[in-house]
mmCIF file of C-alpha atoms in Angstrom:
data_model
loop_
_atom_site.group_PDB
_atom_site.id
_atom_site.type_symbol
_atom_site.label_atom_id
_atom_site.label_comp_id
_atom_site.label_asym_id
_atom_site.label_seq_id
_atom_site.Cartn_x
_atom_site.Cartn_y
_atom_site.Cartn_z
ATOM 1 C CA MET J 495 0.100 -0.207 -0.359
ATOM 2 C CA LYS J 496 2.579 1.995 1.017
ATOM 3 C CA THR J 497 4.254 1.378 -2.358
ATOM 4 C CA ILE J 498 0.809 2.312 -4.322
ATOM 5 C CA ILE J 499 0.268 5.751 -1.963
ATOM 6 C CA LEU J 500 4.733 6.624 -2.707
ATOM 7 C CA ALA J 501 3.676 6.157 -6.799
ATOM 8 C CA ALA J 502 0.771 7.882 -6.672
ATOM 9 C CA ALA J 503 1.914 10.922 -5.439
ATOM 10 C CA ALA J 504 4.826 10.800 -7.561
ATOM 11 C CA ALA J 505 2.725 10.437 -10.863
ATOM 12 C CA LEU J 506 0.744 13.962 -9.531
ATOM 13 C CA PHE J 507 3.496 15.543 -8.423
ATOM 14 C CA ALA J 508 5.317 14.685 -12.037
ATOM 15 C CA PHE J 509 2.007 16.391 -13.098
ATOM 16 C CA THR J 510 1.504 19.503 -11.647
ATOM 17 C CA SER J 511 5.122 19.793 -12.574
ATOM 18 C CA PRO J 512 6.054 21.500 -15.984
ATOM 19 C CA LEU J 513 6.256 18.411 -18.890
ATOM 20 C CA HIS J 514 8.960 16.763 -20.454
ATOM 21 C CA ALA J 515 8.029 17.462 -23.634
ATOM 22 C CA LYS J 516 9.558 15.905 -27.028
ATOM 23 C CA ALA J 517 8.032 18.353 -28.850
ATOM 24 C CA PRO J 518 6.477 21.173 -27.954
ATOM 25 C CA ALA J 519 4.457 22.022 -30.662
ATOM 26 C CA PRO J 520 2.464 24.711 -31.254
ATOM 27 C CA GLU J 521 4.668 27.426 -28.647
ATOM 28 C CA TRP J 522 1.269 29.719 -28.514
ATOM 29 C CA SER J 523 -2.476 29.126 -29.405
ATOM 30 C CA ILE J 524 -4.924 31.574 -29.018
ATOM 31 C CA ALA J 525 -8.834 31.102 -29.419
ATOM 32 C CA ILE J 526 -11.636 34.099 -29.432
ATOM 33 C CA HIS J 527 -15.014 34.730 -29.563
ATOM 34 C CA GLY J 528 -18.209 36.738 -30.761
ATOM 35 C CA GLY J 529 -21.307 34.814 -29.773
ATOM 36 C CA ALA J 530 -23.196 32.323 -30.862
ATOM 37 C CA GLY J 531 -26.722 31.345 -31.592
ATOM 38 C CA THR J 532 -29.225 31.144 -34.152
ATOM 39 C CA LEU J 533 -27.077 32.068 -37.330
ATOM 40 C CA ASP J 534 -28.297 31.701 -40.784
ATOM 41 C CA PRO J 535 -26.423 31.891 -43.702
ATOM 42 C CA ASP J 536 -29.290 32.817 -45.996
ATOM 43 C CA ARG J 537 -30.143 35.022 -43.573
ATOM 44 C CA MET J 538 -26.527 37.033 -43.824
ATOM 45 C CA THR J 539 -25.907 38.705 -46.467
ATOM 46 C CA THR J 540 -22.085 38.943 -48.577
ATOM 47 C CA GLU J 541 -21.392 42.230 -47.561
ATOM 48 C CA GLN J 542 -21.905 41.364 -43.525
ATOM 49 C CA ARG J 543 -20.268 38.390 -43.894
ATOM 50 C CA ALA J 544 -17.232 39.570 -45.053
ATOM 51 C CA ALA J 545 -17.656 42.165 -41.922
ATOM 52 C CA TYR J 546 -17.601 39.618 -39.181
ATOM 53 C CA GLU J 547 -14.997 37.827 -40.305
ATOM 54 C CA ALA J 548 -13.485 40.568 -40.873
ATOM 55 C CA ALA J 549 -13.354 42.123 -36.968
ATOM 56 C CA LEU J 550 -12.310 38.643 -36.166
ATOM 57 C CA GLN J 551 -9.328 38.225 -37.987
ATOM 58 C CA ASN J 552 -8.423 41.991 -37.044
ATOM 59 C CA ALA J 553 -8.810 40.125 -33.171
ATOM 60 C CA LEU J 554 -6.918 36.942 -33.616
ATOM 61 C CA ASP J 555 -3.764 38.691 -35.373
ATOM 62 C CA ALA J 556 -3.832 41.676 -32.661
ATOM 63 C CA GLY J 557 -3.642 38.523 -29.744
ATOM 64 C CA LYS J 558 -1.341 36.662 -32.416
ATOM 65 C CA ALA J 559 0.746 39.253 -32.788
ATOM 66 C CA VAL J 560 1.232 39.757 -28.636
ATOM 67 C CA LEU J 561 2.196 36.064 -28.399
ATOM 68 C CA ALA J 562 3.854 35.157 -31.792
ATOM 69 C CA GLU J 563 6.492 38.150 -30.396
ATOM 70 C CA GLY J 564 7.043 36.654 -27.115
ATOM 71 C CA GLY J 565 4.248 37.962 -25.061
ATOM 72 C CA SER J 566 1.898 37.155 -22.219
ATOM 73 C CA ALA J 567 -1.544 34.817 -22.155
ATOM 74 C CA MET J 568 -2.395 37.597 -20.376
ATOM 75 C CA ASP J 569 -1.687 40.909 -22.537
ATOM 76 C CA ALA J 570 -2.772 38.424 -25.836
ATOM 77 C CA VAL J 571 -5.975 38.034 -24.229
ATOM 78 C CA LYS J 572 -6.542 41.672 -23.875
ATOM 79 C CA ALA J 573 -4.799 42.564 -27.678
ATOM 80 C CA ALA J 574 -7.254 40.095 -28.953
ATOM 81 C CA ILE J 575 -10.503 41.579 -26.794
ATOM 82 C CA LEU J 576 -10.025 45.436 -26.933
ATOM 83 C CA PRO J 577 -10.865 46.236 -30.797
ATOM 84 C CA LEU J 578 -13.963 43.741 -29.841
ATOM 85 C CA GLU J 579 -15.501 45.760 -27.139
ATOM 86 C CA ASP J 580 -14.400 48.870 -29.681
ATOM 87 C CA ASP J 581 -16.843 47.218 -32.911
ATOM 88 C CA PRO J 582 -20.435 47.632 -33.149
ATOM 89 C CA LEU J 583 -20.689 44.776 -34.767
ATOM 90 C CA PHE J 584 -20.665 42.811 -31.442
ATOM 91 C CA ASN J 585 -22.547 42.845 -28.089
ATOM 92 C CA ALA J 586 -19.778 44.039 -25.589
ATOM 93 C CA GLY J 587 -18.774 47.813 -25.315
ATOM 94 C CA ARG J 588 -19.361 49.447 -28.233
ATOM 95 C CA GLY J 589 -23.123 48.337 -29.737
ATOM 96 C CA ALA J 590 -23.871 46.881 -26.593
ATOM 97 C CA VAL J 591 -27.020 45.830 -26.344
ATOM 98 C CA PHE J 592 -30.252 48.034 -24.091
ATOM 99 C CA THR J 593 -32.207 47.230 -20.841
ATOM 100 C CA TRP J 594 -35.703 47.360 -20.174
ATOM 101 C CA GLU J 595 -34.699 51.137 -18.848
ATOM 102 C CA GLY J 596 -32.574 51.884 -22.163
ATOM 103 C CA ARG J 597 -29.462 51.857 -20.863
ATOM 104 C CA ASN J 598 -25.992 49.889 -22.309
ATOM 105 C CA GLU J 599 -24.447 48.489 -18.856
ATOM 106 C CA LEU J 600 -21.245 45.762 -19.101
ATOM 107 C CA ASP J 601 -20.029 43.145 -18.027
ATOM 108 C CA ALA J 602 -16.505 42.060 -17.648
ATOM 109 C CA SER J 603 -14.210 39.362 -16.607
ATOM 110 C CA ILE J 604 -10.726 37.957 -16.834
ATOM 111 C CA MET J 605 -7.888 35.419 -15.348
ATOM 112 C CA ASP J 606 -4.448 34.709 -14.784
ATOM 113 C CA GLY J 607 -3.641 30.583 -14.990
ATOM 114 C CA ARG J 608 -0.575 30.845 -13.770
ATOM 115 C CA ASP J 609 -1.917 31.984 -9.794
ATOM 116 C CA ARG J 610 -5.580 32.209 -10.469
ATOM 117 C CA SER J 611 -6.038 35.720 -9.843
ATOM 118 C CA ALA J 612 -9.161 37.040 -11.524
ATOM 119 C CA GLY J 613 -10.587 40.096 -12.096
ATOM 120 C CA ALA J 614 -14.692 41.377 -12.648
ATOM 121 C CA VAL J 615 -17.042 44.460 -13.135
ATOM 122 C CA THR J 616 -20.662 44.459 -14.165
ATOM 123 C CA GLY J 617 -23.363 47.316 -14.328
ATOM 124 C CA VAL J 618 -20.946 49.632 -15.635
ATOM 125 C CA THR J 619 -21.500 52.570 -18.048
ATOM 126 C CA THR J 620 -19.094 54.873 -18.801
ATOM 127 C CA ILE J 621 -15.963 52.386 -19.319
ATOM 128 C CA LYS J 622 -14.766 52.210 -22.439
ATOM 129 C CA ASN J 623 -13.297 48.811 -22.628
ATOM 130 C CA PRO J 624 -14.321 47.277 -19.733
ATOM 131 C CA ILE J 625 -11.737 44.202 -20.043
ATOM 132 C CA LEU J 626 -9.032 46.342 -18.786
ATOM 133 C CA LEU J 627 -11.405 47.105 -16.062
ATOM 134 C CA ALA J 628 -11.527 43.548 -14.718
ATOM 135 C CA GLU J 629 -8.049 43.610 -15.819
ATOM 136 C CA LYS J 630 -6.657 46.375 -12.984
ATOM 137 C CA VAL J 631 -9.348 45.048 -10.900
ATOM 138 C CA ARG J 632 -7.517 41.691 -10.698
ATOM 139 C CA THR J 633 -4.239 43.520 -10.266
ATOM 140 C CA ASP J 634 -4.514 46.643 -7.636
ATOM 141 C CA SER J 635 -7.846 45.813 -6.332
ATOM 142 C CA PRO J 636 -7.904 43.136 -3.387
ATOM 143 C CA HIS J 637 -11.110 41.756 -4.331
ATOM 144 C CA VAL J 638 -12.412 39.805 -7.410
ATOM 145 C CA PHE J 639 -16.129 41.469 -8.455
ATOM 146 C CA LEU J 640 -17.124 44.685 -8.723
ATOM 147 C CA MET J 641 -20.143 46.491 -9.145
ATOM 148 C CA GLY J 642 -21.978 49.346 -10.390
ATOM 149 C CA GLU J 643 -20.741 52.454 -9.282
ATOM 150 C CA GLY J 644 -18.217 51.353 -7.476
ATOM 151 C CA ALA J 645 -16.782 49.534 -10.261
ATOM 152 C CA GLU J 646 -16.865 53.177 -11.624
ATOM 153 C CA GLN J 647 -14.725 54.936 -9.123
ATOM 154 C CA PHE J 648 -12.148 51.859 -8.802
ATOM 155 C CA ALA J 649 -11.867 52.656 -12.409
ATOM 156 C CA SER J 650 -11.944 56.337 -12.794
ATOM 157 C CA GLU J 651 -8.692 55.564 -9.365
ATOM 158 C CA GLN J 652 -6.901 53.754 -11.731
ATOM 159 C CA GLN J 653 -7.318 56.689 -14.653
ATOM 160 C CA LEU J 654 -9.198 54.412 -16.863
ATOM 161 C CA GLU J 655 -10.311 55.936 -20.312
ATOM 162 C CA THR J 656 -14.399 56.194 -20.057
ATOM 163 C CA ALA J 657 -16.962 57.588 -23.008
ATOM 164 C CA PRO J 658 -20.098 58.705 -22.925
ATOM 165 C CA PRO J 659 -23.462 57.094 -23.394
ATOM 166 C CA GLU J 660 -23.914 58.002 -26.887
ATOM 167 C CA TRP J 661 -20.076 55.982 -28.009
ATOM 168 C CA PHE J 662 -21.959 52.752 -26.390
ATOM 169 C CA ALA J 663 -24.996 52.893 -28.185
ATOM 170 C CA THR J 664 -26.505 52.151 -31.741
ATOM 171 C CA GLU J 665 -29.173 51.903 -33.578
ATOM 172 C CA ARG J 666 -29.529 48.592 -34.341
ATOM 173 C CA ARG J 667 -29.634 48.162 -31.017
ATOM 174 C CA LEU J 668 -31.692 50.391 -29.913
ATOM 175 C CA GLU J 669 -34.392 49.090 -32.643
ATOM 176 C CA SER J 670 -34.557 45.506 -31.113
ATOM 177 C CA LEU J 671 -35.443 46.523 -27.923
ATOM 178 C CA GLU J 672 -37.794 48.708 -28.570
ATOM 179 C CA ARG J 673 -39.687 45.454 -31.049
ATOM 180 C CA MET J 674 -39.052 43.682 -27.879
ATOM 181 C CA LYS J 675 -41.023 45.837 -25.969
ATOM 182 C CA ALA J 676 -43.650 45.860 -29.099
ATOM 183 C CA ASN J 677 -44.141 43.176 -29.378
ATOM 184 C CA ALA J 678 -43.334 41.203 -26.143
ATOM 185 C CA LEU J 679 -41.074 39.274 -27.601
ATOM 186 C CA SER J 680 -37.837 37.475 -25.549
ATOM 187 C CA ALA J 681 -33.963 38.640 -25.585
ATOM 188 C CA ILE J 682 -33.807 35.101 -27.411
ATOM 189 C CA ASP J 683 -36.285 35.813 -30.301
ATOM 190 C CA VAL J 684 -34.859 39.515 -30.420
ATOM 191 C CA ASP J 685 -30.860 38.640 -30.552
ATOM 192 C CA LEU J 686 -31.647 35.188 -32.440
ATOM 193 C CA LYS J 687 -27.258 35.369 -31.257
ATOM 194 C CA PHE J 688 -26.200 35.938 -27.722
ATOM 195 C CA GLY J 689 -23.046 38.678 -28.885
ATOM 196 C CA THR J 690 -20.692 37.806 -25.762
ATOM 197 C CA VAL J 691 -17.004 37.953 -26.910
ATOM 198 C CA GLY J 692 -13.828 36.800 -25.590
ATOM 199 C CA ALA J 693 -10.570 35.260 -25.660
ATOM 200 C CA VAL J 694 -8.437 32.494 -24.457
ATOM 201 C CA ALA J 695 -4.461 32.236 -24.882
ATOM 202 C CA LEU J 696 -1.492 29.859 -24.744
ATOM 203 C CA ASP J 697 2.111 31.197 -24.048
ATOM 204 C CA GLN J 698 5.786 30.295 -24.868
ATOM 205 C CA ASP J 699 5.713 30.304 -20.957
ATOM 206 C CA GLY J 700 3.353 28.058 -21.178
ATOM 207 C CA ASN J 701 0.656 30.038 -18.862
ATOM 208 C CA LEU J 702 -2.637 30.416 -19.865
ATOM 209 C CA ALA J 703 -4.854 32.953 -19.384
ATOM 210 C CA ALA J 704 -8.881 33.627 -20.714
ATOM 211 C CA GLY J 705 -11.382 36.955 -20.353
ATOM 212 C CA THR J 706 -14.607 37.615 -21.436
ATOM 213 C CA SER J 707 -16.741 41.165 -22.150
ATOM 214 C CA THR J 708 -20.178 41.459 -22.640
ATOM 215 C CA GLY J 709 -23.457 43.663 -22.985
ATOM 216 C CA GLY J 710 -25.831 41.602 -21.284
ATOM 217 C CA MET J 711 -29.486 40.082 -22.908
ATOM 218 C CA THR J 712 -31.748 43.373 -24.750
ATOM 219 C CA GLY J 713 -34.385 44.219 -22.810
ATOM 220 C CA LYS J 714 -32.739 42.850 -19.368
ATOM 221 C CA ARG J 715 -34.443 44.059 -16.251
ATOM 222 C CA TRP J 716 -34.106 44.780 -12.162
ATOM 223 C CA GLY J 717 -29.781 44.298 -12.831
ATOM 224 C CA ARG J 718 -29.644 40.689 -14.430
ATOM 225 C CA ILE J 719 -26.326 39.697 -14.083
ATOM 226 C CA GLY J 720 -25.286 37.112 -17.119
ATOM 227 C CA ASP J 721 -22.073 34.171 -16.676
ATOM 228 C CA ALA J 722 -20.304 36.627 -18.821
ATOM 229 C CA PRO J 723 -18.878 38.576 -15.554
ATOM 230 C CA VAL J 724 -19.085 35.033 -13.057
ATOM 231 C CA ILE J 725 -15.605 33.481 -12.553
ATOM 232 C CA GLY J 726 -16.293 29.471 -13.318
ATOM 233 C CA ALA J 727 -19.628 30.235 -14.983
ATOM 234 C CA GLY J 728 -18.372 32.120 -18.152
ATOM 235 C CA THR J 729 -14.232 32.266 -17.512
ATOM 236 C CA TYR J 730 -11.899 30.434 -16.082
ATOM 237 C CA ALA J 731 -8.331 29.430 -16.437
ATOM 238 C CA ASP J 732 -5.843 27.477 -14.677
ATOM 239 C CA ASN J 733 -2.439 26.080 -16.300
ATOM 240 C CA ARG J 734 -3.278 22.826 -15.032
ATOM 241 C CA ALA J 735 -6.336 22.368 -17.028
ATOM 242 C CA CYS J 736 -7.606 25.150 -19.615
ATOM 243 C CA ALA J 737 -8.755 28.470 -20.660
ATOM 244 C CA VAL J 738 -12.361 28.552 -21.097
ATOM 245 C CA SER J 739 -15.004 31.992 -22.275
ATOM 246 C CA ALA J 740 -17.871 31.188 -23.178
ATOM 247 C CA THR J 741 -21.270 32.804 -24.675
ATOM 248 C CA GLY J 742 -24.713 31.766 -24.298
ATOM 249 C CA TRP J 743 -27.405 31.914 -21.897
ATOM 250 C CA GLY J 744 -26.079 33.201 -18.869
ATOM 251 C CA GLU J 745 -28.883 31.716 -16.068
ATOM 252 C CA TYR J 746 -28.131 28.193 -17.503
ATOM 253 C CA PHE J 747 -24.153 29.006 -18.140
ATOM 254 C CA ILE J 748 -23.956 30.156 -14.380
ATOM 255 C CA ARG J 749 -26.147 27.375 -12.755
ATOM 256 C CA VAL J 750 -23.686 24.402 -14.660
ATOM 257 C CA GLY J 751 -20.960 26.550 -13.402
ATOM 258 C CA VAL J 752 -18.896 26.533 -17.531
ATOM 259 C CA ALA J 753 -15.677 27.802 -17.672
ATOM 260 C CA ALA J 754 -14.833 25.644 -14.411
ATOM 261 C CA GLU J 755 -16.190 22.682 -14.512
ATOM 262 C CA ILE J 756 -14.628 22.057 -18.269
ATOM 263 C CA CYS J 757 -11.138 22.663 -16.513
ATOM 264 C CA SER J 758 -11.596 20.506 -13.017
ATOM 265 C CA ARG J 759 -13.222 17.689 -15.561
ATOM 266 C CA ILE J 760 -9.654 18.695 -17.794
ATOM 267 C CA ARG J 761 -7.769 18.545 -15.135
ATOM 268 C CA MET J 762 -8.736 15.065 -13.448
ATOM 269 C CA VAL J 763 -8.086 13.894 -16.847
ATOM 270 C CA ARG J 764 -4.109 14.677 -16.725
ATOM 271 C CA ALA J 765 -3.871 13.789 -13.346
ATOM 272 C CA GLN J 766 -5.444 9.811 -13.997
ATOM 273 C CA GLN J 767 -3.328 10.123 -17.158
ATOM 274 C CA ALA J 768 -0.150 10.973 -15.462
ATOM 275 C CA PHE J 769 -0.670 8.041 -13.035
ATOM 276 C CA LYS J 770 -0.696 5.734 -15.620
ATOM 277 C CA SER J 771 2.266 7.178 -17.849
ATOM 278 C CA GLY J 772 3.999 8.408 -14.794
ATOM 279 C CA GLY J 773 4.309 11.615 -16.161
ATOM 280 C CA GLU J 774 5.130 10.585 -19.912
ATOM 281 C CA HIS J 775 2.175 11.138 -21.216
ATOM 282 C CA ARG J 776 2.363 14.561 -23.515
ATOM 283 C CA GLU J 777 2.144 12.643 -26.732
ATOM 284 C CA TRP J 778 -1.124 11.030 -25.738
ATOM 285 C CA LEU J 779 -2.837 14.264 -24.410
ATOM 286 C CA GLU J 780 -2.196 15.699 -27.789
ATOM 287 C CA ARG J 781 -3.096 12.367 -30.026
ATOM 288 C CA GLU J 782 -6.793 11.459 -27.717
ATOM 289 C CA GLY J 783 -9.470 14.302 -28.071
ATOM 290 C CA TYR J 784 -10.282 14.524 -24.568
ATOM 291 C CA ALA J 785 -10.888 17.734 -24.490
ATOM 292 C CA GLN J 786 -12.907 18.200 -27.419
ATOM 293 C CA GLY J 787 -15.301 15.404 -25.334
ATOM 294 C CA ILE J 788 -15.182 17.143 -22.275
ATOM 295 C CA ALA J 789 -16.039 19.968 -23.621
ATOM 296 C CA ASP J 790 -19.123 18.776 -26.176
ATOM 297 C CA ALA J 791 -20.021 16.780 -23.101
ATOM 298 C CA VAL J 792 -20.725 19.926 -21.067
ATOM 299 C CA MET J 793 -22.585 21.819 -23.338
ATOM 300 C CA LYS J 794 -25.143 19.018 -24.250
ATOM 301 C CA GLU J 795 -25.504 19.346 -19.885
ATOM 302 C CA VAL J 796 -26.851 22.978 -20.985
ATOM 303 C CA LYS J 797 -28.336 21.916 -23.735
ATOM 304 C CA ASP J 798 -30.361 18.939 -21.742
ATOM 305 C CA LEU J 799 -31.493 22.204 -19.042
ATOM 306 C CA GLY J 800 -32.570 24.344 -21.475
ATOM 307 C CA GLY J 801 -29.422 26.647 -22.396
ATOM 308 C CA ASP J 802 -27.901 27.184 -25.891
ATOM 309 C CA GLY J 803 -24.513 28.634 -26.051
ATOM 310 C CA GLY J 804 -21.288 27.829 -26.801
ATOM 311 C CA VAL J 805 -17.537 27.636 -25.582
ATOM 312 C CA ILE J 806 -13.987 28.721 -27.136
ATOM 313 C CA LEU J 807 -11.103 26.857 -24.433
ATOM 314 C CA VAL J 808 -6.954 25.968 -24.874
ATOM 315 C CA THR J 809 -5.240 23.096 -23.389
ATOM 316 C CA PRO J 810 -1.726 23.384 -21.973
ATOM 317 C CA GLU J 811 -1.032 21.612 -25.059
ATOM 318 C CA GLY J 812 -2.027 24.010 -27.193
ATOM 319 C CA GLN J 813 -5.156 22.871 -28.566
ATOM 320 C CA ALA J 814 -7.206 25.551 -29.086
ATOM 321 C CA LEU J 815 -11.408 24.062 -29.450
ATOM 322 C CA TYR J 816 -14.425 25.377 -30.023
ATOM 323 C CA SER J 817 -17.880 23.521 -28.552
ATOM 324 C CA PHE J 818 -21.559 25.080 -29.803
ATOM 325 C CA ASN J 819 -24.821 23.744 -28.565
ATOM 326 C CA THR J 820 -26.197 26.680 -31.938
ATOM 327 C CA THR J 821 -26.189 26.503 -35.790
ATOM 328 C CA GLY J 822 -23.342 29.108 -35.008
ATOM 329 C CA MET J 823 -20.923 31.074 -33.434
ATOM 330 C CA TYR J 824 -19.094 33.851 -34.239
ATOM 331 C CA ARG J 825 -15.309 32.255 -33.884
ATOM 332 C CA GLY J 826 -11.645 32.646 -35.249
ATOM 333 C CA ARG J 827 -8.247 30.553 -33.772
ATOM 334 C CA ALA J 828 -4.475 30.715 -34.587
ATOM 335 C CA THR J 829 -1.490 28.028 -33.559
ATOM 336 C CA SER J 830 2.197 29.304 -34.203
ATOM 337 C CA ASP J 831 2.457 26.145 -36.048
ATOM 338 C CA GLY J 832 0.265 27.829 -38.898
ATOM 339 C CA LEU J 833 -3.046 27.512 -38.359
ATOM 340 C CA ASN J 834 -5.097 30.118 -38.811
ATOM 341 C CA GLU J 835 -9.217 30.179 -39.353
ATOM 342 C CA VAL J 836 -11.991 32.178 -38.503
ATOM 343 C CA ALA J 837 -15.486 30.934 -39.105
ATOM 344 C CA ILE J 838 -18.903 31.625 -38.256
ATOM 345 C CA PHE J 839 -21.830 28.537 -38.673
ATOM 346 C CA GLY J 840 -21.367 24.661 -38.800
ATOM 347 C CA GLU J 841 -18.807 22.540 -37.476
ATOM 348 C CA GLY J 842 -17.861 22.239 -33.847
ATOM 349 C CA ALA J 843 -21.411 22.028 -32.475
ATOM 350 C CA ALA J 844 -22.164 20.075 -30.068
ATOM 351 C CA GLU J 845 -25.320 17.896 -30.227
#
């Protein structure tokens, strides 16, 4: 029995220590998303599709540049999310949806896989780039999660850039709110998709990070908070497992704890494989589709409860993956071994 315990302890120690790889490729990887939902190619013009694909590639390129130059996963995540927050095509920052009262209320969160430090904000209305405020909460406050006026005050103390209400507001989003009220529709009927944006990354030092930013759901009321700013639901990163950013019907993602659930299951598989192989397990982890299977299983659980959406994730081996239970997800991924793609429809959906 003592021998077995010592062997298990040695295996687990090997698992939590840096993996010894014969060919540690890719050196870096990144994945991004701009929302998931009921996306129909027949309802999107060639010009609209080109605009979304260009915006996704622009964000992907910003994150790639950081990683290719040896920058950190945290910096890459921020670099990728910033242009998505500034682009009115997406429901985050500029272009955010309206609350029932006609305001744009913004949420964001970010997490570092090295030490699982995290920062999150909800219900802010004047912060030009909420992901930068979430990062300041992580690095310059003793807290993890700030809301509303308190978050705004903290942002002022940190001298973060602000913007007036008209910066965030767009006619398209206002029309969605008006149509929702006039026809007694749900946010799902109006939006057809969840426009949350996010990024996950692995850097050349083997560190993981994740970030998510959103305007929430059209017509949200009573201070509703979705999964995007909730660490463990919409965002999670742990160097021992993965980095995840989610987009979807937040109430269900919170109930499942989607981001942390995926990472927990991946970490368990990695620990089991480390024990079986004495720590020499990278080749198996790279070869087997364990991470994709776990992400698909969790997204199926969301669907079985009645929720829609998707996730992006990267693993310590550099796999950049998607899983969604909707007809489409605005997404992109790139790795140092040459993979570069952006997509909107089909392929990668969890049944």
